[in-house]
Coordinates of C-alpha atoms in Angstrom, one line a residue:
Chain A
M1 CA -13.6 21.3 -10.8
N2 CA -16.4 19.0 -12.0
K3 CA -17.3 15.7 -10.3
L4 CA -15.6 13.5 -12.9
Q5 CA -12.3 15.3 -12.4
L6 CA -12.5 14.7 -8.7
I7 CA -12.3 11.0 -9.5
T8 CA -9.8 11.0 -12.3
K9 CA -7.3 13.4 -10.7
G10 CA -6.4 10.7 -8.2
L11 CA -5.4 8.3 -11.1
I12 CA -2.9 10.6 -12.9
K13 CA -2.4 14.2 -11.7
E14 CA -2.5 13.5 -8.0
N15 CA -1.7 9.8 -8.1
P16 CA -0.8 9.1 -4.4
T17 CA 2.0 6.7 -5.2
F18 CA 3.7 8.0 -8.3
A19 CA 3.0 11.7 -8.2
L20 CA 2.5 12.6 -4.5
V21 CA 4.8 9.8 -3.3
L22 CA 2.7 9.3 -0.2
G23 CA 2.0 6.1 1.8
M24 CA 5.3 4.4 0.9
C25 CA 5.3 2.0 3.8
P26 CA 2.3 -0.1 2.7
T27 CA 3.3 0.5 -1.0
L28 CA 6.7 -1.1 -0.6
G29 CA 5.7 -3.6 2.1
T30 CA 2.6 -5.3 0.7
T31 CA 3.1 -5.4 -3.0
T32 CA 4.8 -8.8 -3.2
S33 CA 2.1 -10.0 -5.5
A34 CA -0.7 -8.4 -7.6
A35 CA -3.4 -9.8 -5.4
N36 CA -1.8 -8.4 -2.2
G37 CA -1.4 -5.0 -3.8
L38 CA -5.1 -5.1 -4.9
G39 CA -6.2 -6.1 -1.4
M40 CA -4.2 -3.4 0.4
G41 CA -5.4 -0.8 -2.1
A42 CA -9.0 -1.8 -1.7
A43 CA -8.8 -1.8 2.1
T44 CA -7.2 1.7 2.0
M45 CA -9.8 3.0 -0.5
F46 CA -12.6 1.7 1.7
V47 CA -11.2 3.5 4.8
L48 CA -10.5 6.6 2.8
I49 CA -14.0 7.0 1.3
L50 CA -15.7 6.4 4.7
S51 CA -13.4 8.6 6.7
N52 CA -13.7 11.3 4.1
I53 CA -17.5 11.2 4.3
V54 CA -17.6 11.2 8.1
I55 CA -15.0 13.9 8.5
S56 CA -16.7 16.2 6.1
L57 CA -20.0 15.6 7.9
V58 CA -18.6 16.5 11.3
K59 CA -16.1 19.1 10.3
N60 CA -18.3 22.0 11.5
V61 CA -18.6 20.7 15.0
I62 CA -15.0 19.8 15.6
P63 CA -13.0 22.6 17.3
D64 CA -9.8 23.4 15.3
K65 CA -7.4 22.6 18.0
V66 CA -8.5 19.0 18.4
R67 CA -9.2 18.2 14.8
I68 CA -6.2 15.9 14.3
P69 CA -7.0 13.6 17.3
A70 CA -10.6 13.6 16.2
F71 CA -9.7 12.6 12.6
I72 CA -7.3 9.9 13.8
V73 CA -10.0 8.4 16.1
I74 CA -12.4 8.3 13.2
I75 CA -9.9 6.8 10.8
A76 CA -8.7 4.2 13.4
S77 CA -12.3 3.1 14.0
F78 CA -12.8 2.4 10.3
V79 CA -9.5 0.6 10.1
T80 CA -10.5 -1.6 13.0
V81 CA -13.8 -2.4 11.2
V82 CA -11.9 -3.3 8.0
Q83 CA -9.5 -5.5 10.0
L84 CA -12.2 -7.4 11.8
C85 CA -14.3 -7.9 8.6
M86 CA -11.2 -9.1 6.7
E87 CA -10.3 -11.5 9.5
A88 CA -13.8 -12.9 9.5
F89 CA -14.6 -13.1 5.8
V90 CA -11.3 -13.2 3.9
P91 CA -8.9 -14.9 6.3
D92 CA -6.4 -15.8 3.6
L93 CA -5.9 -12.1 2.6
Y94 CA -5.8 -11.2 6.3
A95 CA -3.0 -13.6 6.9
T96 CA -0.9 -12.0 4.2
L97 CA -1.7 -8.4 4.9
G98 CA -2.1 -8.8 8.7
V99 CA 0.5 -6.5 10.1
F100 CA -0.1 -3.8 7.5
I101 CA -3.8 -3.3 8.1
P102 CA -3.4 -1.5 11.4
L103 CA -0.8 0.7 9.7
I104 CA -3.5 2.1 7.4
V105 CA -4.3 4.4 10.4
V106 CA -1.0 6.2 10.0
N107 CA -1.1 6.2 6.2
C108 CA -0.5 9.8 5.4
I109 CA -2.7 9.6 2.3
I110 CA -5.8 9.2 4.5
L111 CA -5.0 11.9 7.1
G112 CA -3.7 14.1 4.2
R113 CA -7.1 13.9 2.3
A114 CA -9.0 14.5 5.6
E115 CA -7.0 17.6 6.3
A116 CA -6.6 18.9 2.7
F117 CA -10.0 18.0 1.2
A118 CA -12.7 16.5 3.5
S119 CA -12.4 19.2 6.1
K120 CA -13.1 21.9 3.5
N121 CA -15.7 20.2 1.2
N122 CA -19.1 18.6 1.4
A123 CA -19.7 15.0 2.0
F124 CA -20.5 14.0 -1.6
D125 CA -17.4 15.7 -3.1
S126 CA -15.3 14.2 -0.3
A127 CA -16.6 10.7 -1.1
L128 CA -15.7 11.2 -4.8
D129 CA -12.2 12.5 -3.7
G130 CA -11.7 9.4 -1.6
L131 CA -12.9 7.2 -4.4
G132 CA -10.5 8.9 -6.9
I133 CA -7.4 8.9 -4.6
G134 CA -8.3 5.4 -3.4
L135 CA -8.5 4.1 -7.0
G136 CA -5.2 5.8 -7.9
F137 CA -3.6 4.1 -4.9
T138 CA -5.2 0.7 -5.7
C139 CA -4.1 0.9 -9.3
S140 CA -0.6 1.8 -8.4
L141 CA -0.3 -0.9 -5.9
T142 CA -1.8 -3.5 -8.2
V143 CA 0.6 -2.5 -11.0
L144 CA 3.6 -2.5 -8.7
G145 CA 2.5 -5.9 -7.3
A146 CA 2.0 -7.3 -10.8
V147 CA 5.4 -6.2 -12.0
R148 CA 7.1 -7.6 -8.9
E149 CA 5.2 -10.9 -9.1
L150 CA 5.9 -11.3 -12.8
L151 CA 9.6 -10.7 -12.5
G152 CA 10.0 -12.3 -9.1
S153 CA 7.9 -15.4 -9.2
G154 CA 6.8 -15.7 -12.8
S155 CA 3.1 -15.3 -12.3
I156 CA 0.3 -12.7 -12.3
F157 CA -2.6 -13.1 -9.8
G158 CA -1.2 -16.5 -9.0
A159 CA -1.5 -17.6 -12.7
R160 CA 1.8 -19.1 -13.8
L161 CA 3.3 -17.4 -16.9
Y162 CA 6.6 -19.1 -17.2
E163 CA 8.4 -21.9 -15.4
G164 CA 11.3 -21.4 -13.0
D165 CA 11.9 -19.1 -10.1
G166 CA 12.2 -15.7 -11.7
M167 CA 14.4 -12.9 -10.3
L168 CA 13.8 -13.5 -6.6
I169 CA 15.1 -10.0 -5.6
F170 CA 11.9 -8.5 -6.9
V171 CA 9.8 -10.3 -4.3
L172 CA 12.2 -9.2 -1.6
A173 CA 12.5 -5.7 -0.1
P174 CA 15.2 -4.3 -2.5
G175 CA 13.1 -5.3 -5.5
A176 CA 10.3 -3.1 -4.2
F177 CA 12.5 0.0 -4.4
I178 CA 13.9 -1.0 -7.8
A179 CA 10.5 -1.7 -9.3
L180 CA 8.9 1.4 -7.8
G181 CA 11.8 3.5 -9.1
Y182 CA 11.5 2.3 -12.7
L183 CA 7.7 2.5 -12.6
M184 CA 8.0 6.2 -11.5
V185 CA 10.3 6.8 -14.4
V186 CA 7.7 5.4 -16.8
F187 CA 4.9 7.3 -15.1
N188 CA 6.8 10.6 -15.3
K189 CA 7.7 10.0 -18.9
L190 CA 4.1 9.3 -19.9
T191 CA 2.6 12.3 -17.9
A192 CA 5.3 14.7 -19.1
K193 CA 4.1 14.1 -22.7
S194 CA 0.5 14.8 -21.9
K195 CA 1.3 18.2 -20.2
Chain B
M1 CA -14.8 26.4 14.9
Q2 CA -13.5 28.3 18.0
S3 CA -11.8 26.0 20.5
T4 CA -12.7 26.2 24.1
L5 CA -11.8 23.7 26.7
K6 CA -15.5 22.8 27.1
N7 CA -16.2 22.1 23.5
M8 CA -12.9 20.3 22.9
V9 CA -13.5 17.9 25.7
L10 CA -17.1 17.4 24.8
V11 CA -16.4 16.8 21.1
L12 CA -13.6 14.4 21.7
F13 CA -15.6 12.5 24.2
L14 CA -18.5 12.1 21.9
I15 CA -16.3 11.0 19.0
T16 CA -14.5 8.4 21.0
L17 CA -17.8 7.2 22.5
V18 CA -19.4 6.7 19.1
A19 CA -16.3 5.2 17.7
S20 CA -15.9 2.7 20.5
A21 CA -19.5 1.8 20.3
A22 CA -19.2 1.2 16.5
V23 CA -16.1 -0.9 16.9
G24 CA -17.7 -2.9 19.7
G25 CA -20.7 -3.6 17.6
I26 CA -18.6 -4.8 14.6
F27 CA -16.6 -7.0 17.0
K28 CA -19.8 -8.6 18.1
I29 CA -20.9 -9.2 14.6
T30 CA -17.6 -10.6 13.4
E31 CA -16.7 -12.6 16.5
E32 CA -18.4 -15.8 15.3
P33 CA -17.2 -15.7 11.7
I34 CA -13.6 -15.2 12.9
A35 CA -13.9 -18.1 15.3
Q36 CA -15.4 -20.2 12.5
A37 CA -12.6 -19.2 10.1
K38 CA -10.0 -20.2 12.6
A39 CA -11.7 -23.5 13.4
A40 CA -12.0 -24.3 9.7
K41 CA -8.3 -23.6 9.2
T42 CA -7.3 -26.0 12.0
K43 CA -9.8 -28.6 10.7
A44 CA -8.3 -28.4 7.2
A45 CA -4.8 -28.7 8.6
L46 CA -5.8 -31.7 10.7
A47 CA -7.5 -33.4 7.8
A48 CA -4.4 -32.8 5.7
V49 CA -1.9 -34.4 8.0
L50 CA -3.8 -37.2 9.8
P51 CA -4.8 -40.7 8.6
A52 CA -8.5 -41.3 8.3
F53 CA -10.4 -40.5 11.5
D54 CA -14.0 -40.2 12.6
N55 CA -13.8 -38.2 15.9
D56 CA -13.3 -34.5 16.4
P57 CA -9.6 -34.1 17.3
G58 CA -10.3 -30.5 18.3
Q59 CA -12.1 -31.9 21.3
D60 CA -9.4 -34.2 22.4
T61 CA -6.2 -32.2 22.9
V62 CA -3.2 -32.3 25.2
S63 CA -0.9 -29.3 25.5
T64 CA 2.7 -29.7 26.7
V65 CA 5.9 -27.7 26.7
V66 CA 9.1 -29.0 25.1
D67 CA 12.3 -27.0 25.5
G68 CA 10.4 -23.9 26.5
L69 CA 8.0 -23.8 23.5
P70 CA 4.3 -24.9 23.7
V71 CA 3.2 -27.9 21.7
L72 CA -0.4 -28.9 21.2
L73 CA -1.4 -32.5 20.4
Y74 CA -4.7 -33.5 18.8
K75 CA -5.7 -37.1 19.3
A76 CA -7.5 -38.8 16.4
T77 CA -9.5 -42.0 16.6
A78 CA -11.2 -44.2 14.1
G79 CA -13.9 -46.5 15.3
G80 CA -12.7 -46.1 18.9
Q81 CA -9.2 -47.1 18.0
L82 CA -6.2 -44.7 18.1
A83 CA -5.7 -43.5 14.5
G84 CA -2.9 -41.1 15.3
Y85 CA -1.9 -37.8 16.6
A86 CA -1.6 -34.4 15.0
V87 CA 1.0 -32.3 16.7
E88 CA 1.0 -28.5 16.4
T89 CA 4.6 -27.6 17.0
Q90 CA 6.8 -24.6 16.5
T91 CA 10.4 -23.3 16.6
N92 CA 11.9 -19.9 16.8
N93 CA 14.9 -20.8 14.7
G94 CA 13.5 -19.9 11.3
F95 CA 15.3 -17.4 9.1
N96 CA 12.9 -14.7 10.2
G97 CA 11.7 -16.2 13.4
K98 CA 8.8 -18.4 14.2
V99 CA 7.8 -21.4 12.2
K100 CA 4.6 -23.3 13.1
L101 CA 4.0 -26.8 11.8
M102 CA 1.2 -29.4 12.1
V103 CA 2.8 -32.8 12.0
G104 CA 0.6 -35.9 11.6
F105 CA 1.6 -39.2 13.1
D106 CA -0.2 -42.5 12.7
A107 CA -0.7 -45.0 15.5
D108 CA 2.8 -46.4 14.9
N109 CA 4.5 -43.0 15.3
Q110 CA 5.1 -42.8 11.5
I111 CA 4.8 -39.4 10.0
V112 CA 1.8 -39.2 7.7
N113 CA 2.1 -35.6 6.5
I114 CA 3.3 -32.2 7.6
S115 CA 1.7 -28.9 6.9
V116 CA 3.1 -25.4 7.6
L117 CA 0.7 -23.3 9.6
E118 CA 2.7 -20.2 9.9
H119 CA 6.0 -19.0 8.7
T120 CA 7.8 -15.8 7.7
E121 CA 10.6 -17.3 5.6
T122 CA 12.1 -15.7 2.5
P123 CA 9.7 -15.9 -0.4
G124 CA 11.0 -18.3 -3.0
L125 CA 13.6 -19.9 -0.8
G126 CA 12.6 -20.9 2.7
S127 CA 8.9 -20.4 1.9
K128 CA 9.1 -23.5 -0.2
M129 CA 8.7 -25.4 3.0
A130 CA 5.0 -24.8 2.6
D131 CA 4.8 -26.2 -0.9
E132 CA 3.4 -29.6 -1.6
D133 CA 5.8 -32.5 -1.9
N134 CA 8.9 -30.4 -1.2
K135 CA 12.1 -32.2 -0.2
L136 CA 11.6 -31.8 3.5
I137 CA 8.1 -33.4 3.5
V138 CA 9.3 -36.2 1.2
S139 CA 12.2 -36.9 3.6
F140 CA 9.7 -37.3 6.5
Q141 CA 6.7 -38.9 4.9
G142 CA 6.0 -42.5 5.9
K143 CA 9.0 -42.6 8.2
N144 CA 9.2 -43.0 12.0
P145 CA 11.4 -40.2 13.4
A146 CA 13.1 -42.8 15.6
D147 CA 14.6 -44.4 12.5
L148 CA 15.9 -41.1 11.2
K149 CA 18.8 -39.0 12.2
L150 CA 17.0 -35.7 12.7
A151 CA 19.3 -33.2 11.0
V152 CA 19.8 -31.9 7.5
K153 CA 22.3 -33.8 5.3
K154 CA 24.7 -30.9 5.6
D155 CA 24.9 -31.5 9.3
G156 CA 25.2 -35.3 8.9
G157 CA 21.6 -36.1 9.2
D158 CA 19.1 -37.9 7.0
I159 CA 16.9 -35.0 5.9
D160 CA 17.2 -33.4 2.5
A161 CA 17.4 -29.6 3.0
L162 CA 15.7 -27.1 0.6
T163 CA 18.1 -25.7 -1.9
A164 CA 19.7 -22.5 -0.6
A165 CA 17.5 -22.6 2.6
T166 CA 19.5 -24.6 5.1
I167 CA 18.6 -22.4 8.0
S168 CA 14.9 -22.7 7.2
S169 CA 15.3 -26.5 6.8
R170 CA 17.1 -26.8 10.1
A171 CA 14.2 -24.9 11.8
Y172 CA 11.7 -27.2 10.1
V173 CA 13.6 -30.3 11.4
D174 CA 13.8 -28.7 14.8
A175 CA 10.0 -28.1 14.9
V176 CA 9.3 -31.7 13.8
E177 CA 11.7 -33.0 16.4
R178 CA 10.0 -30.9 19.1
G179 CA 6.7 -32.3 18.0
Y180 CA 8.0 -35.9 18.1
K181 CA 9.4 -35.4 21.6
A182 CA 6.1 -34.1 22.7
L183 CA 4.3 -37.1 21.2
L184 CA 6.6 -39.5 23.0
S185 CA 6.2 -37.8 26.3
V186 CA 2.4 -37.8 26.0
T187 CA 2.0 -41.3 24.7
S188 CA 4.3 -42.7 27.4
Q189 CA 2.2 -41.0 30.0
Q190 CA -1.1 -42.2 28.6
E191 CA -0.3 -45.7 27.6
A192 CA 2.0 -47.8 29.7
P193 CA 3.2 -50.1 26.9
A194 CA 4.3 -47.2 24.7
A195 CA 6.7 -46.2 27.4
T196 CA 9.0 -49.0 26.6
I197 CA 9.2 -47.9 23.0
T198 CA 10.1 -44.4 24.0
T199 CA 12.8 -45.3 26.4
T200 CA 14.5 -47.8 24.0
E201 CA 14.7 -45.4 21.1
P202 CA 16.5 -42.2 22.2
A203 CA 18.8 -42.4 19.2
G204 CA 16.6 -40.1 17.1
Q205 CA 16.5 -37.4 19.7
E206 CA 20.3 -37.5 20.2
G207 CA 20.9 -37.3 16.5
G208 CA 18.8 -34.1 16.3
D209 CA 20.6 -32.5 19.2
N210 CA 23.9 -32.5 17.4
E211 CA 22.9 -29.6 15.1

């Protein structure tokens, strides 16, 4: 697998949201608007890249039986770093994403990549893998957020596209499932053709 | 790598040590910007709800408890004269729980403006309480709560509720009422003349209690 494929596989073939269907909690919970989706995706990507690098660097000194606790501690530290930085420098985004930031720790995408990729590959490849999967996650969340924001409140990234209230249900929890379901249909239709 | 008790304990200890040191370091770095961001937010909310003032209301606060919930009052002065109070008040009766408001009163207890500090109301319905010039704010602006029946129109009061968000509107009114009660109790303690006003005008409070 060449370096470019490491990045692009996360976008389509191993897209964490639409193909692997991992990390559904933040996906459904935070995507009430495109900006929120982008923020959550970027925070997750940041944690994913850093934890992948560190885990692949220390993989040879971690005894097998305690690797999961060790991974979790590393991931949790980076999440705390992200949380503190966000609270300090982008308080508005922090106010919206607040409760979901600590949940990045238990996002199965991150532990999954640590276990499946970073603990078997070198640091550079692991960073690229984190970048690819993180980009895939960010794109999926931004698209889902944009669709929900467009249908639910009639705007994209806060820019008003039409007047009125839109279909409110898409901003609420049920709309997250409906929008995600239809986006998966579209995604599967498109990827099936390319196979 | 082979797991033995010794290397497992050692490795986990080292990892947690490094991790906590790193998190502690970042905390030190971000501590000040976080405090600044919070102070800036409070300052912006104060400026939005108060009439013109030239002191730092953050330095002159009184905290009190009304009906079991804490209320914080910021005193604003202009040229040494009382300009008004900003009251940070809250209620737990929102559609999804807590609603926190900053209510600005001028020296005559008239409401200047209200801003929503924190809420978890339904997006698109109750969340409109945080919009500019929504029905709730317009119902309160420039009025003295003593002259209003503090309840939404559906409950026989004087306040226009948000469309399809009566529960959120009731919570909003409840929070404003709590803030007003706190204001009365504080002003009556601090300035003797104000006490007569508070005791002669209990009508507003009673109206609100009928919800």
